[in-house]
Amino acid sequence: MRLYSGFIVNPLENTGGNVCVLEYIPEGAIVVGDYGQIEFVGTRIDALHEFEGVPEEAFGDAMILPGLVDTHVHLPQYEAAAIGTGELLDWLNTYIFPLEARFADEEYAHLRSQRFFYDAVRLGTTTMSVYCSSHRRATDIAFEAAFHAGLRVCMGKTMMDFGAPENILHSSEKNIADSLALAKAWSGAGSGRLLYTLTPRFAGSCSRELLKQTGEVARTEGFRIQTHLSENPAELRYIAELFPEHASYTDVYHAYGILTDKTIMAHSIYLSPQEKMLLKAHHCSIAHCPCSNRFLQSGVMALRQMLTEGFRIGLGTDVAGGPSLSVLNEAKEAAESSKTWNILHRGEEMPAISAEESLWLATLGGAQALGLDDIVGNFRVGKEADFIVCQPDEALPQHSSFQEPAQRLARLVYGASPNVVQKTVVQGKVVYAG
Ligand code: GUN
Ligand code: ZN
């Protein structure tokens, strides 16, 4: 058992809709049990009283926050972070598909997977929803790397059977068989930290047969699903040409059983009211990826509106669509892109997303979007101790006189840099110490 004292930042459960509130306990503490579970959340004084004799690790005025959750990221694309120009479909063909093909090489896959997870925990990420390459062996290797890095993943082999170079395509049967074998090997491993997610890339690289089989397996076996939806105008036209029999992009997924309460849709920028109704009716969640939406010039999602409409939303770095693996940086961009939306819609402005709300989305929001909020996402007795220690005063400018809790939090989000993260802990185990 261990007592961690510091400035506790605790995202509170929302009572539905648009409420993303943080609780601050400036001289606070959490107590973590021997199996990595949270035993106490409150003031340091009360913790010392109740847990007399338990060793204390004191972080002073550094912030102790729940671990960051990246709800959408592509492991094999990490090397290309910040590389490339142009929009989604050209960028995929020019930069991304050739890079993903390199994961046929096991040694390369091993090295790249290790680096990916090492950097993620360094940046304070404790949970990730990951797309691997389309190779079964490289996905195995990625699970091994996640196991050793100690963080929590929902992860899967990217399934594609057309619309990309031959060397990264597989038949729909092989895609499903490989996914089932990987799920059998890894689901629940690492004391429950590793989970399998069926990962059909998007309707632009999955045949009707593959989508259908994915929907069927998800239904019979209860899998999570992750895919892309409504990201870029040229992509929308491409999907409409490929699936003329369907009323909308969302309807394609609906027709094949892809919309479930364990489905997370990345992007979801250009949705009609009917599409939103479909997503809501099936309780799908959204991975909001504002950095990628800008880097690939895809668009600006109406975040405030989507929150008000009651969608479960987490943040996704979408590396390498987004140029950084930092979820704090993504939180900054979520706030800023909500202002960009206002600039583009003068007369219909909505309250901009604050740094506090962004941090809420980056933690409890992400956990909710991945269906993991009964385990992680905030500090509650009985949840697993996934947390980070951050010192906002390490962000430049240092020695700021703005020390109100919300101001410290804003400086943390806006000053996002690797130096602010001092420690990353998953299930009570230190996975990174700066
Ligand atoms: N749509 C289909 N594949 C991808 C991808 O790898 N990245 C992004 N951003 N969008 C996609
Ligand atoms: Zn993506």
GROMACS .gro file of C-alpha atoms and ligand atoms in nm:
model
  446
    1MET     CA    1   0.000   0.000   0.000
    2ARG     CA    2   0.121   0.351  -0.077
    3LEU     CA    3  -0.001   0.704  -0.014
    4TYR     CA    4   0.056   0.964  -0.287
    5SER     CA    5   0.005   1.322  -0.179
    6GLY     CA    6  -0.017   1.629  -0.401
    7PHE     CA    7  -0.264   1.855  -0.578
    8ILE     CA    8  -0.540   1.613  -0.677
    9VAL     CA    9  -0.738   1.684  -0.994
   10ASN     CA   10  -1.041   1.459  -1.013
   11PRO     CA   11  -1.285   1.461  -1.308
   12LEU     CA   12  -1.639   1.415  -1.180
   13GLU     CA   13  -1.892   1.183  -1.341
   14ASN     CA   14  -2.130   1.378  -1.564
   15THR     CA   15  -2.497   1.354  -1.508
   16GLY     CA   16  -2.555   1.344  -1.884
   17GLY     CA   17  -2.501   1.602  -2.157
   18ASN     CA   18  -2.272   1.887  -2.129
   19VAL     CA   19  -2.117   1.870  -1.784
   20CYS     CA   20  -1.741   1.818  -1.767
   21VAL     CA   21  -1.637   1.928  -1.419
   22LEU     CA   22  -1.309   1.883  -1.232
   23GLU     CA   23  -1.279   1.865  -0.855
   24TYR     CA   24  -0.958   2.004  -0.702
   25ILE     CA   25  -0.806   1.894  -0.371
   26PRO     CA   26  -0.496   2.115  -0.339
   27GLU     CA   27  -0.352   1.934  -0.036
   28GLY     CA   28  -0.489   1.597  -0.133
   29ALA     CA   29  -0.394   1.234  -0.147
   30ILE     CA   30  -0.481   0.900  -0.297
   31VAL     CA   31  -0.399   0.569  -0.136
   32VAL     CA   32  -0.324   0.273  -0.365
   33GLY     CA   33  -0.357  -0.086  -0.249
   34ASP     CA   34  -0.116  -0.370  -0.316
   35TYR     CA   35  -0.314  -0.487  -0.621
   36GLY     CA   36  -0.317  -0.144  -0.778
   37GLN     CA   37  -0.667  -0.045  -0.668
   38ILE     CA   38  -0.764   0.295  -0.523
   39GLU     CA   39  -0.835   0.270  -0.151
   40PHE     CA   40  -0.882   0.637  -0.067
   41VAL     CA   41  -0.930   0.979  -0.228
   42GLY     CA   42  -0.943   1.295  -0.020
   43THR     CA   43  -0.731   1.534   0.180
   44ARG     CA   44  -0.377   1.444   0.284
   45ILE     CA   45  -0.462   1.506   0.649
   46ASP     CA   46  -0.747   1.253   0.641
   47ALA     CA   47  -0.532   1.003   0.449
   48LEU     CA   48  -0.250   1.025   0.703
   49HIS     CA   49  -0.502   0.976   0.981
   50GLU     CA   50  -0.680   0.681   0.824
   51PHE     CA   51  -0.372   0.511   0.680
   52GLU     CA   52  -0.122   0.571   0.956
   53GLY     CA   53   0.213   0.408   0.884
   54VAL     CA   54   0.155   0.366   0.512
   55PRO     CA   55   0.459   0.496   0.318
   56GLU     CA   56   0.397   0.837   0.162
   57GLU     CA   57   0.530   0.970  -0.168
   58ALA     CA   58   0.484   1.345  -0.148
   59PHE     CA   59   0.458   1.553  -0.465
   60GLY     CA   60   0.397   1.890  -0.298
   61ASP     CA   61   0.204   2.119  -0.531
   62ALA     CA   62   0.252   1.897  -0.838
   63MET     CA   63  -0.078   1.776  -0.983
   64ILE     CA   64  -0.193   1.416  -0.955
   65LEU     CA   65  -0.436   1.351  -1.239
   66PRO     CA   66  -0.598   1.040  -1.384
   67GLY     CA   67  -0.389   0.894  -1.668
   68LEU     CA   68  -0.453   1.037  -2.013
   69VAL     CA   69  -0.664   0.836  -2.257
   70ASP     CA   70  -0.588   0.837  -2.630
   71THR     CA   71  -0.904   0.703  -2.792
   72HIS     CA   72  -0.768   0.684  -3.147
   73VAL     CA   73  -0.411   0.631  -3.267
   74HIS     CA   74  -0.223   0.435  -3.536
   75LEU     CA   75   0.091   0.261  -3.406
   76PRO     CA   76   0.257   0.193  -3.745
   77GLN     CA   77   0.220   0.558  -3.847
   78TYR     CA   78   0.417   0.703  -3.556
   79GLU     CA   79   0.736   0.740  -3.754
   80ALA     CA   80   0.552   0.969  -3.998
   81ALA     CA   81   0.425   1.208  -3.727
   82ALA     CA   82   0.438   1.563  -3.875
   83ILE     CA   83   0.539   1.428  -4.217
   84GLY     CA   84   0.349   1.487  -4.536
   85THR     CA   85   0.119   1.735  -4.696
   86GLY     CA   86  -0.219   1.721  -4.862
   87GLU     CA   87  -0.547   1.572  -4.754
   88LEU     CA   88  -0.654   1.233  -4.629
   89LEU     CA   89  -0.682   1.006  -4.934
   90ASP     CA   90  -0.362   1.127  -5.107
   91TRP     CA   91  -0.174   1.129  -4.777
   92LEU     CA   92  -0.276   0.769  -4.707
   93ASN     CA   93  -0.157   0.656  -5.049
   94THR     CA   94   0.165   0.857  -5.051
   95TYR     CA   95   0.295   0.825  -4.696
   96ILE     CA   96   0.092   0.588  -4.486
   97PHE     CA   97   0.026   0.270  -4.681
   98PRO     CA   98   0.398   0.225  -4.774
   99LEU     CA   99   0.493   0.279  -4.408
  100GLU     CA  100   0.238   0.030  -4.278
  101ALA     CA  101   0.369  -0.228  -4.531
  102ARG     CA  102   0.706  -0.216  -4.354
  103PHE     CA  103   0.550  -0.390  -4.054
  104ALA     CA  104   0.581  -0.717  -4.244
  105ASP     CA  105   0.941  -0.702  -4.113
  106GLU     CA  106   0.926  -0.838  -3.757
  107GLU     CA  107   1.240  -0.666  -3.636
  108TYR     CA  108   1.116  -0.330  -3.759
  109ALA     CA  109   0.773  -0.393  -3.604
  110HIS     CA  110   0.934  -0.480  -3.272
  111LEU     CA  111   1.151  -0.168  -3.257
  112ARG     CA  112   0.872   0.067  -3.368
  113SER     CA  113   0.620  -0.082  -3.123
  114GLN     CA  114   0.859  -0.041  -2.831
  115ARG     CA  115   0.929   0.322  -2.917
  116PHE     CA  116   0.562   0.400  -2.963
  117PHE     CA  117   0.458   0.281  -2.618
  118TYR     CA  118   0.766   0.420  -2.447
  119ASP     CA  119   0.690   0.769  -2.579
  120ALA     CA  120   0.320   0.739  -2.495
  121VAL     CA  121   0.378   0.670  -2.124
  122ARG     CA  122   0.641   0.944  -2.120
  123LEU     CA  123   0.371   1.186  -2.232
  124GLY     CA  124   0.134   1.067  -1.959
  125THR     CA  125  -0.088   0.834  -2.161
  126THR     CA  126  -0.208   0.532  -1.966
  127THR     CA  127  -0.481   0.399  -2.199
  128MET     CA  128  -0.475   0.384  -2.580
  129SER     CA  129  -0.714   0.261  -2.846
  130VAL     CA  130  -0.469   0.150  -3.112
  131TYR     CA  131  -0.479   0.051  -3.479
  132CYS     CA  132  -0.191  -0.185  -3.562
  133SER     CA  133  -0.081  -0.262  -3.917
  134SER     CA  134  -0.274  -0.523  -4.114
  135HIS     CA  135  -0.021  -0.796  -4.026
  136ARG     CA  136  -0.114  -1.059  -3.773
  137ARG     CA  137   0.245  -1.105  -3.655
  138ALA     CA  138   0.308  -0.730  -3.619
  139THR     CA  139  -0.010  -0.704  -3.411
  140ASP     CA  140   0.117  -0.984  -3.187
  141ILE     CA  141   0.442  -0.791  -3.150
  142ALA     CA  142   0.251  -0.473  -3.063
  143PHE     CA  143   0.062  -0.658  -2.788
  144GLU     CA  144   0.392  -0.792  -2.653
  145ALA     CA  145   0.530  -0.438  -2.648
  146ALA     CA  146   0.219  -0.302  -2.473
  147PHE     CA  147   0.242  -0.582  -2.219
  148HIS     CA  148   0.602  -0.494  -2.137
  149ALA     CA  149   0.544  -0.116  -2.141
  150GLY     CA  150   0.273  -0.173  -1.880
  151LEU     CA  151   0.001   0.051  -2.017
  152ARG     CA  152  -0.360  -0.029  -2.098
  153VAL     CA  153  -0.469  -0.083  -2.458
  154CYS     CA  154  -0.775  -0.160  -2.665
  155MET     CA  155  -0.603  -0.269  -2.983
  156GLY     CA  156  -0.650  -0.458  -3.307
  157LYS     CA  157  -0.509  -0.555  -3.642
  158THR     CA  158  -0.630  -0.312  -3.909
  159MET     CA  159  -0.863  -0.501  -4.143
  160MET     CA  160  -0.867  -0.414  -4.514
  161ASP     CA  161  -0.952  -0.616  -4.822
  162PHE     CA  162  -0.948  -0.351  -5.096
  163GLY     CA  163  -0.855   0.011  -5.166
  164ALA     CA  164  -0.488  -0.011  -5.062
  165PRO     CA  165  -0.173  -0.175  -5.206
  166GLU     CA  166  -0.195  -0.555  -5.239
  167ASN     CA  167   0.082  -0.614  -4.986
  168ILE     CA  168  -0.129  -0.487  -4.695
  169LEU     CA  169  -0.459  -0.646  -4.802
  170HIS     CA  170  -0.603  -0.980  -4.690
  171SER     CA  171  -0.921  -1.167  -4.776
  172SER     CA  172  -1.218  -1.100  -4.550
  173GLU     CA  173  -1.189  -1.458  -4.415
  174LYS     CA  174  -0.824  -1.414  -4.321
  175ASN     CA  175  -0.890  -1.073  -4.164
  176ILE     CA  176  -1.158  -1.220  -3.939
  177ALA     CA  177  -0.966  -1.541  -3.862
  178ASP     CA  178  -0.650  -1.346  -3.771
  179SER     CA  179  -0.848  -1.105  -3.553
  180LEU     CA  180  -1.016  -1.389  -3.366
  181ALA     CA  181  -0.682  -1.564  -3.311
  182LEU     CA  182  -0.523  -1.244  -3.180
  183ALA     CA  183  -0.819  -1.175  -2.954
  184LYS     CA  184  -0.797  -1.527  -2.814
  185ALA     CA  185  -0.427  -1.486  -2.747
  186TRP     CA  186  -0.440  -1.140  -2.588
  187SER     CA  187  -0.787  -1.043  -2.457
  188GLY     CA  188  -0.761  -0.991  -2.083
  189ALA     CA  189  -0.384  -1.044  -2.066
  190GLY     CA  190  -0.167  -0.825  -1.843
  191SER     CA  191  -0.415  -0.846  -1.550
  192GLY     CA  192  -0.690  -0.724  -1.781
  193ARG     CA  193  -0.492  -0.434  -1.925
  194LEU     CA  194  -0.487  -0.568  -2.281
  195LEU     CA  195  -0.814  -0.582  -2.471
  196TYR     CA  196  -0.891  -0.667  -2.831
  197THR     CA  197  -1.081  -0.433  -3.063
  198LEU     CA  198  -1.208  -0.532  -3.408
  199THR     CA  199  -1.055  -0.272  -3.640
  200PRO     CA  200  -1.209  -0.241  -3.987
  201ARG     CA  201  -1.009   0.057  -4.123
  202PHE     CA  202  -1.305   0.237  -4.284
  203ALA     CA  203  -1.573   0.169  -4.541
  204GLY     CA  204  -1.323   0.280  -4.808
  205SER     CA  205  -1.105  -0.027  -4.753
  206CYS     CA  206  -1.352  -0.292  -4.638
  207SER     CA  207  -1.578  -0.487  -4.873
  208ARG     CA  208  -1.942  -0.547  -4.794
  209GLU     CA  209  -1.845  -0.903  -4.701
  210LEU     CA  210  -1.575  -0.791  -4.456
  211LEU     CA  211  -1.806  -0.533  -4.296
  212LYS     CA  212  -2.078  -0.795  -4.266
  213GLN     CA  213  -1.848  -1.052  -4.104
  214THR     CA  214  -1.713  -0.787  -3.867
  215GLY     CA  215  -2.064  -0.693  -3.756
  216GLU     CA  216  -2.156  -1.058  -3.707
  217VAL     CA  217  -1.848  -1.143  -3.502
  218ALA     CA  218  -1.892  -0.829  -3.292
  219ARG     CA  219  -2.250  -0.927  -3.218
  220THR     CA  220  -2.185  -1.291  -3.135
  221GLU     CA  221  -1.861  -1.238  -2.939
  222GLY     CA  222  -1.929  -0.894  -2.790
  223PHE     CA  223  -1.616  -0.727  -2.927
  224ARG     CA  224  -1.531  -0.361  -2.926
  225ILE     CA  225  -1.512  -0.201  -3.273
  226GLN     CA  226  -1.313   0.101  -3.389
  227THR     CA  227  -1.329   0.265  -3.731
  228HIS     CA  228  -1.328   0.601  -3.911
  229LEU     CA  229  -1.640   0.798  -4.002
  230SER     CA  230  -1.708   1.118  -4.192
  231GLU     CA  231  -1.365   1.276  -4.179
  232ASN     CA  232  -1.294   1.456  -4.504
  233PRO     CA  233  -1.507   1.587  -4.793
  234ALA     CA  234  -1.323   1.382  -5.061
  235GLU     CA  235  -1.356   1.073  -4.841
  236LEU     CA  236  -1.733   1.134  -4.815
  237ARG     CA  237  -1.761   1.146  -5.196
  238TYR     CA  238  -1.552   0.828  -5.226
  239ILE     CA  239  -1.774   0.638  -4.981
  240ALA     CA  240  -2.090   0.763  -5.154
  241GLU     CA  241  -1.955   0.629  -5.487
  242LEU     CA  242  -1.860   0.294  -5.333
  243PHE     CA  243  -2.194   0.246  -5.153
  244PRO     CA  244  -2.459   0.418  -5.367
  245GLU     CA  245  -2.732   0.197  -5.220
  246HIS     CA  246  -2.692   0.360  -4.876
  247ALA     CA  247  -2.845   0.687  -4.760
  248SER     CA  248  -2.529   0.800  -4.578
  249TYR     CA  249  -2.180   0.701  -4.461
  250THR     CA  250  -2.320   0.610  -4.118
  251ASP     CA  251  -2.592   0.405  -4.283
  252VAL     CA  252  -2.324   0.185  -4.446
  253TYR     CA  253  -2.196   0.088  -4.102
  254HIS     CA  254  -2.550   0.053  -3.971
  255ALA     CA  255  -2.645  -0.187  -4.250
  256TYR     CA  256  -2.358  -0.420  -4.161
  257GLY     CA  257  -2.401  -0.423  -3.784
  258ILE     CA  258  -2.100  -0.203  -3.709
  259LEU     CA  259  -2.296   0.042  -3.490
  260THR     CA  260  -2.294  -0.096  -3.135
  261ASP     CA  261  -2.257   0.040  -2.782
  262LYS     CA  262  -1.894  -0.076  -2.797
  263THR     CA  263  -1.817   0.107  -3.123
  264ILE     CA  264  -1.596   0.414  -3.130
  265MET     CA  265  -1.605   0.630  -3.442
  266ALA     CA  266  -1.309   0.854  -3.516
  267HIS     CA  267  -1.364   1.208  -3.651
  268SER     CA  268  -1.741   1.217  -3.725
  269ILE     CA  269  -1.725   1.576  -3.848
  270TYR     CA  270  -1.985   1.595  -4.124
  271LEU     CA  271  -2.287   1.415  -3.980
  272SER     CA  272  -2.645   1.482  -4.085
  273PRO     CA  273  -2.918   1.484  -3.817
  274GLN     CA  274  -3.022   1.136  -3.939
  275GLU     CA  275  -2.669   1.004  -3.899
  276LYS     CA  276  -2.646   1.145  -3.549
  277MET     CA  277  -2.975   0.978  -3.464
  278LEU     CA  278  -2.838   0.643  -3.583
  279LEU     CA  279  -2.523   0.683  -3.375
  280LYS     CA  280  -2.723   0.789  -3.070
  281ALA     CA  281  -2.973   0.506  -3.110
  282HIS     CA  282  -2.687   0.254  -3.104
  283HIS     CA  283  -2.494   0.433  -2.825
  284CYS     CA  284  -2.175   0.468  -3.032
  285SER     CA  285  -1.899   0.690  -2.901
  286ILE     CA  286  -1.682   0.943  -3.078
  287ALA     CA  287  -1.303   0.984  -3.087
  288HIS     CA  288  -1.255   1.356  -3.147
  289CYS     CA  289  -0.921   1.418  -3.323
  290PRO     CA  290  -0.880   1.795  -3.362
  291CYS     CA  291  -0.505   1.793  -3.440
  292SER     CA  292  -0.555   1.548  -3.724
  293ASN     CA  293  -0.864   1.733  -3.842
  294ARG     CA  294  -0.644   2.036  -3.891
  295PHE     CA  295  -0.320   1.869  -4.008
  296LEU     CA  296  -0.504   1.691  -4.290
  297GLN     CA  297  -0.733   1.990  -4.351
  298SER     CA  298  -1.033   1.767  -4.291
  299GLY     CA  299  -1.260   2.009  -4.106
  300VAL     CA  300  -1.367   2.141  -3.767
  301MET     CA  301  -1.597   1.924  -3.558
  302ALA     CA  302  -1.873   2.101  -3.364
  303LEU     CA  303  -1.750   1.973  -3.028
  304ARG     CA  304  -1.976   2.183  -2.806
  305GLN     CA  305  -2.280   2.088  -3.006
  306MET     CA  306  -2.193   1.716  -2.998
  307LEU     CA  307  -2.142   1.730  -2.621
  308THR     CA  308  -2.469   1.914  -2.572
  309GLU     CA  309  -2.638   1.646  -2.778
  310GLY     CA  310  -2.511   1.392  -2.527
  311PHE     CA  311  -2.249   1.203  -2.726
  312ARG     CA  312  -1.983   1.015  -2.532
  313ILE     CA  313  -1.663   1.179  -2.659
  314GLY     CA  314  -1.294   1.115  -2.595
  315LEU     CA  315  -0.986   1.267  -2.754
  316GLY     CA  316  -0.768   1.090  -3.011
  317THR     CA  317  -0.427   1.198  -3.132
  318ASP     CA  318  -0.483   1.001  -3.456
  319VAL     CA  319  -0.106   0.989  -3.509
  320ALA     CA  320   0.010   1.033  -3.781
  321GLY     CA  321  -0.298   1.219  -3.905
  322GLY     CA  322  -0.222   1.424  -3.597
  323PRO     CA  323   0.144   1.521  -3.561
  324SER     CA  324   0.186   1.455  -3.187
  325LEU     CA  325   0.134   1.161  -2.953
  326SER     CA  326   0.062   1.400  -2.663
  327VAL     CA  327  -0.295   1.387  -2.534
  328LEU     CA  328  -0.235   1.711  -2.341
  329ASN     CA  329  -0.155   1.873  -2.675
  330GLU     CA  330  -0.475   1.723  -2.816
  331ALA     CA  331  -0.668   1.873  -2.524
  332LYS     CA  332  -0.527   2.214  -2.608
  333GLU     CA  333  -0.631   2.172  -2.969
  334ALA     CA  334  -0.981   2.055  -2.867
  335ALA     CA  335  -1.028   2.383  -2.683
  336GLU     CA  336  -0.878   2.589  -2.964
  337SER     CA  337  -1.067   2.416  -3.243
  338SER     CA  338  -1.395   2.483  -3.062
  339LYS     CA  339  -1.301   2.852  -3.096
  340THR     CA  340  -1.218   2.803  -3.464
  341TRP     CA  341  -1.569   2.660  -3.506
  342ASN     CA  342  -1.706   2.980  -3.353
  343ILE     CA  343  -1.495   3.194  -3.587
  344LEU     CA  344  -1.633   3.004  -3.885
  345HIS     CA  345  -1.993   3.033  -3.758
  346ARG     CA  346  -2.027   3.395  -3.651
  347GLY     CA  347  -2.378   3.453  -3.522
  348GLU     CA  348  -2.415   3.089  -3.409
  349GLU     CA  349  -2.129   3.090  -3.157
  350MET     CA  350  -2.142   2.837  -2.874
  351PRO     CA  351  -1.946   2.856  -2.548
  352ALA     CA  352  -1.587   2.759  -2.628
  353ILE     CA  353  -1.446   2.446  -2.465
  354SER     CA  354  -1.229   2.537  -2.164
  355ALA     CA  355  -0.896   2.379  -2.068
  356GLU     CA  356  -1.074   2.211  -1.777
  357GLU     CA  357  -1.338   2.059  -2.001
  358SER     CA  358  -1.066   1.943  -2.242
  359LEU     CA  359  -0.878   1.774  -1.960
  360TRP     CA  360  -1.202   1.606  -1.855
  361LEU     CA  361  -1.244   1.475  -2.212
  362ALA     CA  362  -0.881   1.358  -2.212
  363THR     CA  363  -0.940   1.146  -1.899
  364LEU     CA  364  -1.289   1.046  -1.789
  365GLY     CA  365  -1.439   1.132  -2.129
  366GLY     CA  366  -1.194   0.896  -2.299
  367ALA     CA  367  -1.258   0.621  -2.045
  368GLN     CA  368  -1.634   0.656  -2.100
  369ALA     CA  369  -1.594   0.653  -2.477
  370LEU     CA  370  -1.399   0.326  -2.453
  371GLY     CA  371  -1.639   0.172  -2.201
  372LEU     CA  372  -1.364   0.160  -1.938
  373ASP     CA  373  -1.506   0.414  -1.693
  374ASP     CA  374  -1.597   0.148  -1.441
  375ILE     CA  375  -1.222   0.076  -1.414
  376VAL     CA  376  -1.035   0.401  -1.485
  377GLY     CA  377  -1.086   0.768  -1.584
  378ASN     CA  378  -1.101   0.933  -1.243
  379PHE     CA  379  -1.022   0.871  -0.876
  380ARG     CA  380  -1.288   0.658  -0.708
  381VAL     CA  381  -1.237   0.397  -0.440
  382GLY     CA  382  -1.233   0.057  -0.610
  383LYS     CA  383  -1.113   0.181  -0.949
  384GLU     CA  384  -0.766   0.089  -1.073
  385ALA     CA  385  -0.490   0.340  -1.001
  386ASP     CA  386  -0.394   0.480  -1.341
  387PHE     CA  387  -0.256   0.825  -1.275
  388ILE     CA  388   0.010   1.078  -1.369
  389VAL     CA  389   0.202   1.337  -1.177
  390CYS     CA  390   0.248   1.666  -1.361
  391GLN     CA  391   0.410   1.991  -1.260
  392PRO     CA  392   0.243   2.282  -1.444
  393ASP     CA  393   0.523   2.507  -1.320
  394GLU     CA  394   0.760   2.314  -1.549
  395ALA     CA  395   0.565   2.453  -1.845
  396LEU     CA  396   0.697   2.782  -1.975
  397PRO     CA  397   0.667   3.056  -1.860
  398GLN     CA  398   0.784   2.933  -1.520
  399HIS     CA  399   0.714   3.115  -1.191
  400SER     CA  400   0.374   3.233  -1.309
  401SER     CA  401   0.174   3.432  -1.057
  402PHE     CA  402  -0.148   3.276  -1.194
  403GLN     CA  403  -0.191   3.002  -0.935
  404GLU     CA  404  -0.569   2.954  -0.909
  405PRO     CA  405  -0.650   2.582  -0.965
  406ALA     CA  406  -0.817   2.645  -1.301
  407GLN     CA  407  -0.525   2.867  -1.407
  408ARG     CA  408  -0.268   2.603  -1.312
  409LEU     CA  409  -0.470   2.349  -1.507
  410ALA     CA  410  -0.487   2.581  -1.810
  411ARG     CA  411  -0.110   2.633  -1.798
  412LEU     CA  412  -0.065   2.255  -1.789
  413VAL     CA  413  -0.287   2.200  -2.093
  414TYR     CA  414  -0.158   2.494  -2.295
  415GLY     CA  415   0.206   2.441  -2.196
  416ALA     CA  416   0.187   2.072  -2.289
  417SER     CA  417   0.540   1.945  -2.317
  418PRO     CA  418   0.711   1.620  -2.222
  419ASN     CA  419   0.881   1.784  -1.919
  420VAL     CA  420   0.556   1.843  -1.735
  421VAL     CA  421   0.497   1.470  -1.683
  422GLN     CA  422   0.703   1.346  -1.389
  423LYS     CA  423   0.552   1.004  -1.339
  424THR     CA  424   0.309   0.768  -1.509
  425VAL     CA  425   0.143   0.489  -1.310
  426VAL     CA  426  -0.087   0.213  -1.438
  427GLN     CA  427  -0.265  -0.032  -1.205
  428GLY     CA  428  -0.049   0.108  -0.926
  429LYS     CA  429   0.279   0.029  -1.108
  430VAL     CA  430   0.520   0.298  -1.221
  431VAL     CA  431   0.557   0.270  -1.600
  432TYR     CA  432   0.750   0.596  -1.643
  433ALA     CA  433   0.947   0.816  -1.406
  434GLY     CA  434   1.112   1.132  -1.540
  435GUN     N1  435  -0.920   0.686  -4.275
  435GUN     C1  436  -0.882   0.563  -4.313
  435GUN     N2  437  -0.758   0.534  -4.271
  435GUN     C2  438  -0.717   0.640  -4.202
  435GUN     C3  439  -0.595   0.670  -4.134
  435GUN     O1  440  -0.502   0.591  -4.125
  435GUN     N3  441  -0.588   0.793  -4.075
  435GUN     C4  442  -0.691   0.883  -4.080
  435GUN     N4  443  -0.677   0.999  -4.021
  435GUN     N5  444  -0.805   0.857  -4.145
  435GUN     C5  445  -0.818   0.737  -4.206
  436ZN      ZN  446  -0.724   0.741  -3.769
   0.00000   0.00000   0.00000
